[in-house]
């Protein structure tokens, strides 16, 4: 990996504005999933460093929160500009540690930076209210203030944007942050921290603790009385555990957890549009997003027309190392991801499904899997209940709108869903009937800084991005002005 700006490659935690080794001098390796090469070793910080980072964030909070929104926004905009100036290097770093194709990595950095720009501006619109009084001798006013120190844990599938989607609203609101990035992808996080330092954030406002021991760091973060807010993106299983730990100090939580996104193609859909949308939703990041279409429900009248084009599109995807030109599908993150696909496909085939495209490990290397289509799926198969998190499209045939809605909602998850129809009345009806926080109508990719991202049911609590995202980092204070 040849970076133009070699300072972006950092390998120690970033605490109180300094680069810090683990106190026990331990490190862990960061591996390139495309070829198994060790990229570098990174400080394996633990409870001690997490406490130090929380103390630094707590010390930095009073001064940072007292800056005006415009002052905080000015530093954030410098950070935004620096990220854009270093986009080529940041993309290479991301592809090397995470595997996604370079074009997708660049897209993610632009997407990630957009949260910084959005919240730098949004902080100036944190309004309170003057509420009509029920008594003439008093007035009711509300103000909003930053909640305090925020702790956050982010996943490996979006090494930049999941960080900026949490840090940006927090620091824009006036909070300070301690964040643990995923052990698989700490380098993008540290590069962001390097650029944050360059942008001029005061020491302690942003702290990054790198560690291979998420449970140890998570316990300190969730149980610390100095932390007022905890934000996590990851699995529902881990999210539930962390939420329980947060109960001991009654912290405000935001949780972006698992999904099991249905994508419904109705008979009255535009076939080209549906194929394009389904491909974009399913195969982004090799199927490793929480909002990837996980179950494709196709109505019987359009089934043959849709599947003919869809099989062709999936079979033509270019698999390989994300740094190679023209590659669309990179490696999966680890061996467990490959094993999961094999288990889910095996179960589906045993119960009567048929693989019509792909279905094997790919010759590009140990962590590559062929883009796959498996047809004839039903609700008895594990693939209808579990997140695939890989380049596999399970196809289910259905007859009526009511049936599709019932099948789509038959899950404990409620993050993203998609459907394709040219009928306006159906579009409105189905959107209201789906129990999901995010609904793409004739669109396969809907994430953007301006819109609220988040789930219902066991997919989480709270929203990120949009005008709602900053509310997660604010407290409402009610002022009663009496004796008038
Ligand atoms: C995720 O998979 O958690 C995030 C995807 C997105 O922001 O679109």
Coordinates of C-alpha atoms and ligand atoms in Angstrom, one line a residue:
X1 CA 0.0 0.0 0.0
X2 CA 1.6 3.2 -1.2
X3 CA 0.0 6.3 0.4
X4 CA 0.9 9.8 -0.8
X5 CA 0.3 11.2 2.7
X6 CA 2.2 8.6 4.8
X7 CA 1.1 10.3 8.0
X8 CA -2.3 8.9 7.5
X9 CA -1.0 5.5 8.5
X10 CA -1.2 5.6 12.3
X11 CA -1.1 2.6 14.6
X12 CA -1.7 3.8 18.1
X13 CA -4.8 4.9 20.0
X14 CA -5.6 8.6 19.9
X15 CA -6.2 9.9 23.4
X16 CA -6.3 13.5 24.6
X17 CA -4.7 14.6 21.3
X18 CA -1.8 12.2 21.6
X19 CA -0.9 8.9 19.9
X20 CA -0.7 6.4 22.7
X21 CA 0.6 2.8 22.9
X22 CA -1.2 0.2 25.0
X23 CA 0.0 0.4 28.6
X24 CA 0.9 -3.3 28.4
X25 CA 2.6 -2.8 25.0
X26 CA 0.3 -5.3 23.4
X27 CA -0.6 -5.0 19.7
X28 CA -2.9 -6.8 17.2
X29 CA -2.5 -7.3 13.5
X30 CA -4.6 -5.7 10.8
X31 CA -5.0 -8.1 7.8
X32 CA -5.8 -7.4 4.2
X33 CA -8.8 -9.7 3.5
X34 CA -8.0 -9.9 -0.2
X35 CA -4.7 -11.7 0.3
X36 CA -4.2 -12.4 4.0
X37 CA -1.2 -10.0 4.2
X38 CA -0.5 -8.3 7.5
X39 CA -0.8 -4.5 6.8
X40 CA 0.5 -3.4 10.2
X41 CA 0.0 -3.9 14.0
X42 CA -2.0 -1.6 16.1
X43 CA -2.0 -0.8 19.8
X44 CA -4.2 -3.3 21.6
X45 CA -5.6 -0.9 24.2
X46 CA -7.8 -2.0 27.1
X47 CA -9.8 -0.8 30.1
X48 CA -6.9 1.5 31.3
X49 CA -6.7 3.5 28.1
X50 CA -10.5 3.6 27.8
X51 CA -10.7 5.2 31.2
X52 CA -8.0 7.7 30.2
X53 CA -9.9 8.5 27.0
X54 CA -13.2 9.0 29.0
X55 CA -11.4 11.2 31.5
X56 CA -9.9 13.3 28.6
X57 CA -13.3 13.7 27.0
X58 CA -14.9 14.7 30.3
X59 CA -12.2 17.3 30.8
X60 CA -12.6 18.7 27.3
X61 CA -16.4 18.9 27.5
X62 CA -16.9 22.2 29.4
X63 CA -14.8 24.3 27.0
X64 CA -16.0 22.5 23.8
X65 CA -19.7 22.7 24.7
X66 CA -19.4 26.4 25.5
X67 CA -18.1 27.2 22.0
X68 CA -20.8 28.5 19.7
X69 CA -22.2 26.1 17.1
X70 CA -20.6 28.3 14.4
X71 CA -17.1 27.9 16.0
X72 CA -17.5 24.2 16.3
X73 CA -18.8 24.0 12.8
X74 CA -15.8 25.9 11.4
X75 CA -13.4 23.2 12.8
X76 CA -15.7 20.5 11.5
X77 CA -15.6 22.1 8.0
X78 CA -11.8 22.1 8.1
X79 CA -11.9 18.3 8.9
X80 CA -14.4 17.8 6.0
X81 CA -12.1 19.6 3.6
X82 CA -9.0 17.6 4.8
X83 CA -10.9 14.3 4.3
X84 CA -11.8 15.3 0.8
X85 CA -8.3 16.4 0.0
X86 CA -7.0 13.0 1.1
X87 CA -9.8 10.9 -0.5
X88 CA -7.4 8.8 -2.7
X89 CA -5.3 7.7 0.2
X90 CA -8.2 7.2 2.5
X91 CA -9.9 5.0 -0.1
X92 CA -6.8 2.9 -0.6
X93 CA -6.4 2.5 3.1
X94 CA -10.1 1.4 3.4
X95 CA -9.9 -1.1 0.5
X96 CA -6.7 -2.6 1.9
X97 CA -8.1 -3.2 5.4
X98 CA -11.8 -3.8 4.5
X99 CA -11.8 -5.2 1.0
X100 CA -14.5 -3.2 -0.8
X101 CA -13.6 -2.0 -4.3
X102 CA -11.8 1.3 -4.6
X103 CA -14.8 3.0 -6.2
X104 CA -17.0 2.0 -3.4
X105 CA -14.4 3.1 -0.8
X106 CA -14.3 6.5 -2.4
X107 CA -18.1 6.6 -2.4
X108 CA -18.1 5.7 1.3
X109 CA -15.6 8.5 2.1
X110 CA -17.7 11.1 0.3
X111 CA -20.8 9.7 2.1
X112 CA -18.9 9.7 5.5
X113 CA -17.6 13.3 5.0
X114 CA -21.1 14.5 4.1
X115 CA -22.2 13.8 7.7
X116 CA -19.5 16.2 9.0
X117 CA -20.6 18.9 6.6
X118 CA -24.3 18.3 7.3
X119 CA -24.0 18.4 11.1
X120 CA -21.5 21.3 11.1
X121 CA -24.4 23.3 9.6
X122 CA -27.2 21.6 11.5
X123 CA -25.8 22.6 14.9
X124 CA -26.8 26.2 14.2
X125 CA -30.4 25.1 14.0
X126 CA -30.7 23.5 17.4
X127 CA -33.8 25.5 18.5
X128 CA -35.7 25.5 21.7
X129 CA -39.4 26.5 22.1
X130 CA -41.5 29.1 23.9
X131 CA -44.6 27.2 24.8
X132 CA -48.0 29.0 25.4
X133 CA -48.4 29.4 29.1
X134 CA -51.3 27.9 31.2
X135 CA -50.9 30.7 33.8
X136 CA -50.4 34.4 33.3
X137 CA -47.7 34.7 36.0
X138 CA -45.3 32.3 34.3
X139 CA -43.7 31.4 31.0
X140 CA -42.6 28.0 29.6
X141 CA -39.3 27.8 27.7
X142 CA -37.3 24.9 26.5
X143 CA -33.6 24.9 25.6
X144 CA -31.4 22.1 24.2
X145 CA -28.0 21.4 25.5
X146 CA -25.3 18.8 24.7
X147 CA -25.7 15.6 26.7
X148 CA -22.1 15.3 27.7
X149 CA -19.4 12.6 27.0
X150 CA -20.4 10.1 24.3
X151 CA -19.0 6.6 23.9
X152 CA -19.4 4.7 20.6
X153 CA -18.5 1.4 19.0
X154 CA -18.5 1.1 15.2
X155 CA -18.4 -1.9 12.8
X156 CA -16.0 -3.0 10.1
X157 CA -18.3 -2.8 7.1
X158 CA -18.3 1.0 6.8
X159 CA -14.9 2.0 8.4
X160 CA -15.4 5.7 7.9
X161 CA -19.1 6.6 7.5
X162 CA -20.3 4.8 10.6
X163 CA -17.7 6.8 12.6
X164 CA -18.6 10.2 11.1
X165 CA -22.4 9.4 11.4
X166 CA -21.9 9.2 15.2
X167 CA -19.1 11.6 15.9
X168 CA -20.4 14.5 13.7
X169 CA -23.8 15.1 15.4
X170 CA -22.1 14.6 18.8
X171 CA -19.4 17.1 18.4
X172 CA -21.6 19.5 16.5
X173 CA -24.0 19.5 19.4
X174 CA -21.1 20.2 21.8
X175 CA -20.4 16.7 23.1
X176 CA -17.0 15.1 23.3
X177 CA -16.4 11.5 22.1
X178 CA -14.6 8.3 22.9
X179 CA -14.9 5.8 20.0
X180 CA -13.7 2.2 19.5
X181 CA -13.5 1.2 15.8
X182 CA -13.8 -2.4 14.7
X183 CA -10.6 -4.5 15.2
X184 CA -10.6 -5.4 11.5
X185 CA -10.6 -1.8 10.3
X186 CA -8.9 0.6 12.8
X187 CA -6.6 2.3 10.2
X188 CA -9.4 4.3 8.6
X189 CA -10.5 5.5 12.1
X190 CA -6.9 6.5 13.0
X191 CA -6.5 8.3 9.7
X192 CA -9.7 10.3 10.5
X193 CA -8.3 11.1 13.9
X194 CA -5.0 12.3 12.3
X195 CA -7.0 14.7 10.1
X196 CA -9.1 15.8 13.0
X197 CA -6.0 16.8 14.8
X198 CA -4.8 18.7 11.7
X199 CA -8.1 20.4 11.5
X200 CA -7.6 21.8 15.0
X201 CA -10.0 20.0 17.3
X202 CA -8.9 20.7 20.9
X203 CA -7.3 17.7 22.8
X204 CA -9.9 15.3 24.2
X205 CA -12.8 16.3 22.0
X206 CA -12.3 13.2 19.7
X207 CA -10.6 10.1 21.2
X208 CA -10.1 6.8 19.4
X209 CA -9.3 3.6 21.3
X210 CA -8.1 0.7 19.2
X211 CA -8.6 -2.8 20.7
X212 CA -9.1 -6.4 19.8
X213 CA -11.2 -6.8 23.0
X214 CA -14.5 -5.2 22.2
X215 CA -16.1 -6.7 25.3
X216 CA -13.6 -5.1 27.7
X217 CA -13.8 -1.7 26.1
X218 CA -17.6 -1.9 25.8
X219 CA -18.0 -2.7 29.5
X220 CA -16.0 0.3 30.6
X221 CA -17.8 2.6 28.2
X222 CA -21.3 1.4 29.2
X223 CA -20.7 1.4 32.9
X224 CA -18.7 4.6 33.3
X225 CA -20.7 7.3 35.2
X226 CA -18.8 9.9 33.2
X227 CA -20.4 8.7 29.9
X228 CA -23.9 10.1 29.4
X229 CA -24.6 8.6 26.0
X230 CA -23.7 5.3 24.3
X231 CA -24.1 4.6 20.5
X232 CA -23.5 1.3 18.9
X233 CA -23.7 -0.2 15.4
X234 CA -23.5 -3.9 15.1
X235 CA -25.4 -7.1 15.8
X236 CA -28.7 -7.3 17.7
X237 CA -27.2 -9.9 20.0
X238 CA -24.3 -7.6 21.1
X239 CA -26.6 -4.5 21.1
X240 CA -29.0 -6.1 23.6
X241 CA -26.1 -7.0 25.9
X242 CA -24.6 -3.4 25.7
X243 CA -28.1 -1.9 26.3
X244 CA -28.4 -4.0 29.5
X245 CA -25.0 -2.8 30.6
X246 CA -26.0 0.8 30.0
X247 CA -29.0 0.3 32.4
X248 CA -26.6 0.4 35.4
X249 CA -26.1 4.2 34.8
X250 CA -29.4 4.8 32.9
X251 CA -27.5 6.1 29.8
X252 CA -29.3 7.4 26.7
X253 CA -28.6 4.8 23.9
X254 CA -28.7 4.7 20.1
X255 CA -28.5 1.3 18.6
X256 CA -28.2 0.5 14.9
X257 CA -28.6 -3.3 14.9
X258 CA -29.2 -6.2 12.5
X259 CA -31.6 -6.2 9.6
X260 CA -33.4 -8.8 7.4
X261 CA -34.4 -6.5 4.5
X262 CA -37.2 -7.7 2.2
X263 CA -37.2 -6.4 -1.4
X264 CA -40.5 -6.9 -3.1
X265 CA -41.0 -6.8 -6.9
X266 CA -44.7 -6.5 -7.8
X267 CA -46.1 -7.5 -11.1
X268 CA -46.6 -3.8 -12.0
X269 CA -42.9 -2.9 -11.4
X270 CA -40.6 -1.5 -14.2
X271 CA -38.4 -4.6 -14.7
X272 CA -35.2 -2.7 -15.6
X273 CA -35.6 -0.4 -12.6
X274 CA -36.3 -3.4 -10.3
X275 CA -33.2 -5.3 -11.5
X276 CA -31.0 -2.2 -11.1
X277 CA -32.4 -1.4 -7.6
X278 CA -32.1 -5.0 -6.4
X279 CA -28.5 -5.3 -7.7
X280 CA -27.5 -2.1 -6.0
X281 CA -29.1 -3.0 -2.7
X282 CA -28.0 -6.6 -2.6
X283 CA -24.4 -6.4 -3.9
X284 CA -23.2 -3.2 -2.4
X285 CA -20.1 -4.0 -0.2
X286 CA -20.4 -7.7 -1.4
X287 CA -23.7 -7.9 0.5
X288 CA -22.1 -6.8 3.8
X289 CA -24.4 -4.0 4.9
X290 CA -27.3 -4.0 7.4
X291 CA -29.6 -2.6 4.8
X292 CA -28.7 -5.1 1.9
X293 CA -31.8 -6.8 0.5
X294 CA -31.8 -10.2 2.3
X295 CA -35.0 -11.7 0.9
X296 CA -36.2 -11.0 -2.6
X297 CA -39.9 -11.5 -3.0
X298 CA -41.0 -11.6 -6.7
X299 CA -44.6 -11.8 -7.7
X300 CA -45.5 -14.7 -10.0
X301 CA -46.6 -12.6 -13.0
X302 CA -43.2 -10.8 -13.4
X303 CA -41.1 -13.7 -12.0
X304 CA -39.7 -15.1 -15.3
X305 CA -39.0 -11.6 -16.8
X306 CA -37.3 -10.3 -13.7
X307 CA -35.3 -13.4 -12.9
X308 CA -34.0 -13.8 -16.5
X309 CA -32.4 -10.3 -16.3
X310 CA -31.4 -10.6 -12.6
X311 CA -29.5 -13.9 -13.1
X312 CA -27.7 -12.3 -16.1
X313 CA -26.7 -9.2 -14.1
X314 CA -25.5 -11.2 -11.1
X315 CA -23.5 -13.6 -13.2
X316 CA -21.7 -10.7 -14.9
X317 CA -20.4 -9.2 -11.6
X318 CA -16.6 -8.8 -11.6
X319 CA -15.0 -10.4 -8.5
X320 CA -11.5 -9.7 -7.3
X321 CA -9.1 -7.7 -5.2
X322 CA -10.8 -4.3 -4.6
X323 CA -7.7 -2.4 -5.7
X324 CA -7.9 -4.0 -9.3
X325 CA -9.6 -1.9 -11.9
X326 CA -13.2 -2.8 -12.7
X327 CA -13.7 -5.0 -9.7
X328 CA -17.3 -4.9 -8.3
X329 CA -17.2 -7.6 -5.6
X330 CA -14.3 -7.8 -3.2
X331 CA -13.5 -10.4 -0.5
X332 CA -15.7 -11.0 2.5
X333 CA -14.3 -9.9 5.9
X334 CA -13.3 -13.3 7.4
X335 CA -13.6 -17.1 7.1
X336 CA -16.7 -17.1 9.4
X337 CA -18.5 -15.0 6.8
X338 CA -17.8 -17.7 4.1
X339 CA -18.8 -20.5 6.5
X340 CA -22.1 -18.7 7.2
X341 CA -23.0 -18.5 3.5
X342 CA -22.1 -22.2 3.0
X343 CA -24.4 -23.1 6.0
X344 CA -27.3 -21.0 4.8
X345 CA -27.1 -22.2 1.2
X346 CA -26.7 -25.8 2.3
X347 CA -29.8 -25.5 4.5
X348 CA -31.8 -23.9 1.6
X349 CA -30.8 -26.5 -0.9
X350 CA -31.6 -29.3 1.6
X351 CA -35.1 -27.9 2.0
X352 CA -35.7 -27.7 -1.8
X353 CA -34.2 -24.5 -3.1
X354 CA -32.1 -24.4 -6.3
X355 CA -28.9 -22.5 -7.0
X356 CA -29.2 -20.9 -10.4
X357 CA -26.1 -18.6 -10.4
X358 CA -22.8 -19.1 -8.5
X359 CA -23.0 -21.1 -5.3
X360 CA -19.3 -21.7 -4.8
X361 CA -16.2 -20.2 -3.2
X362 CA -14.4 -18.0 -5.8
X363 CA -11.0 -18.8 -7.2
X364 CA -9.8 -15.2 -6.4
X365 CA -8.8 -16.3 -2.9
X366 CA -9.8 -17.8 0.5
X367 CA -12.3 -15.0 1.4
X368 CA -14.0 -14.6 -2.0
X369 CA -17.5 -16.1 -2.8
X370 CA -19.3 -16.2 -6.2
X371 CA -22.2 -13.8 -6.6
X372 CA -25.1 -16.2 -6.1
X373 CA -28.8 -16.5 -6.8
X374 CA -30.8 -19.2 -5.0
X375 CA -34.4 -19.7 -6.1
X376 CA -37.4 -21.5 -4.6
X377 CA -36.8 -20.2 -1.1
X378 CA -39.5 -20.4 1.6
X379 CA -40.1 -19.4 5.2
X380 CA -38.8 -22.7 6.6
X381 CA -35.3 -21.9 5.5
X382 CA -32.7 -20.3 7.7
X383 CA -32.0 -17.8 4.9
X384 CA -35.5 -16.2 5.5
X385 CA -34.6 -15.5 9.1
X386 CA -30.9 -14.7 9.3
X387 CA -28.9 -11.9 7.7
X388 CA -26.8 -13.5 4.9
X389 CA -24.1 -10.7 5.0
X390 CA -22.7 -11.9 1.7
X391 CA -23.3 -11.8 -2.1
X392 CA -26.2 -14.2 -2.1
X393 CA -29.8 -13.4 -3.4
X394 CA -32.5 -15.7 -1.9
X395 CA -35.5 -15.6 -4.2
X396 CA -39.1 -16.2 -2.9
X397 CA -42.1 -16.3 -5.2
X398 CA -45.5 -14.8 -4.0
X399 CA -49.0 -14.3 -5.4
X400 CA -50.8 -11.4 -3.6
X401 CA -49.9 -8.0 -2.1
X402 CA -51.3 -9.1 1.3
X403 CA -49.1 -12.2 1.2
X404 CA -45.9 -10.2 0.4
X405 CA -46.6 -7.7 3.2
X406 CA -47.2 -10.5 5.7
X407 CA -44.0 -12.3 4.6
X408 CA -41.9 -9.1 4.6
X409 CA -43.0 -8.2 8.2
X410 CA -42.6 -11.8 9.5
X411 CA -39.3 -11.1 11.2
X412 CA -38.1 -9.5 14.5
X413 CA -36.1 -7.0 12.5
X414 CA -37.3 -3.7 11.1
X415 CA -34.4 -1.7 9.6
X416 CA -34.7 -1.4 5.7
X417 CA -37.1 -2.7 3.1
X418 CA -37.6 -2.0 -0.6
X419 CA -40.4 -2.5 -3.1
X420 CA -40.9 -1.9 -6.8
X421 CA -44.2 -0.8 -8.3
X422 CA -45.5 1.7 -10.8
X423 CA -48.9 2.0 -9.0
X424 CA -49.0 5.1 -6.8
X425 CA -51.9 3.8 -4.6
X426 CA -50.0 0.6 -4.0
X427 CA -46.8 2.5 -3.2
X428 CA -48.5 4.5 -0.5
X429 CA -50.5 1.5 0.9
X430 CA -47.5 -0.8 1.0
X431 CA -45.2 1.8 2.5
X432 CA -47.6 2.3 5.4
X433 CA -48.0 -1.4 5.9
X434 CA -44.3 -2.3 6.1
X435 CA -42.9 -2.3 9.7
X436 CA -39.5 -0.8 8.8
X437 CA -37.6 2.4 9.6
X438 CA -36.3 2.8 6.1
X439 CA -38.4 2.1 2.9
X440 CA -37.0 2.3 -0.6
X441 CA -39.7 2.7 -3.2
X442 CA -38.3 2.0 -6.7
X443 CA -34.9 2.7 -5.2
X444 CA -32.2 0.2 -3.9
X445 CA -29.8 2.7 -2.3
X446 CA -31.4 5.3 0.0
X447 CA -28.8 6.2 2.6
X448 CA -27.8 9.9 2.7
X449 CA -26.9 12.5 5.3
X450 CA -30.1 14.4 4.9
X451 CA -32.4 11.4 5.7
X452 CA -33.0 9.5 9.0
X453 CA -31.3 6.1 9.2
X454 CA -32.5 3.7 11.8
X455 CA -34.7 0.7 12.6
X456 CA -37.9 -0.4 14.3
X457 CA -38.4 -3.6 16.4
X458 CA -35.1 -5.4 17.2
X459 CA -33.2 -3.4 14.6
X460 CA -32.5 -0.6 17.0
X461 CA -33.3 2.6 18.8
X462 CA -32.8 6.1 17.5
X463 CA -32.0 7.7 14.2
X464 CA -28.7 8.8 12.6
X465 CA -28.2 11.5 10.0
X466 CA -30.8 14.1 9.1
X467 CA -32.3 16.8 11.3
X468 CA -33.3 14.1 13.8
X469 CA -29.7 12.7 14.2
X470 CA -28.5 15.6 16.4
X471 CA -31.4 15.2 18.8
X472 CA -29.8 11.9 20.0
X473 CA -26.9 14.0 21.5
X474 CA -29.0 16.7 23.2
X475 CA -31.0 17.1 26.4
X476 CA -34.2 19.1 26.5
X477 CA -34.3 21.5 29.5
X478 CA -37.6 23.0 30.6
X479 CA -37.3 26.5 32.1
X480 CA -40.3 27.7 34.1
X481 CA -40.0 31.5 34.4
X482 CA -42.4 32.4 37.3
X483 CA -43.4 35.4 39.4
X484 CA -44.3 37.6 36.5
Ligands
LIG1 C1 -24.9 -0.3 7.6 O1 -24.8 -1.3 7.0 O2 -25.0 -0.3 8.9 C2 -24.9 1.1 7.0 C3 -25.3 1.2 5.6 C4 -25.6 2.6 5.2 O3 -25.3 3.6 5.8 O4 -26.2 2.6 4.1

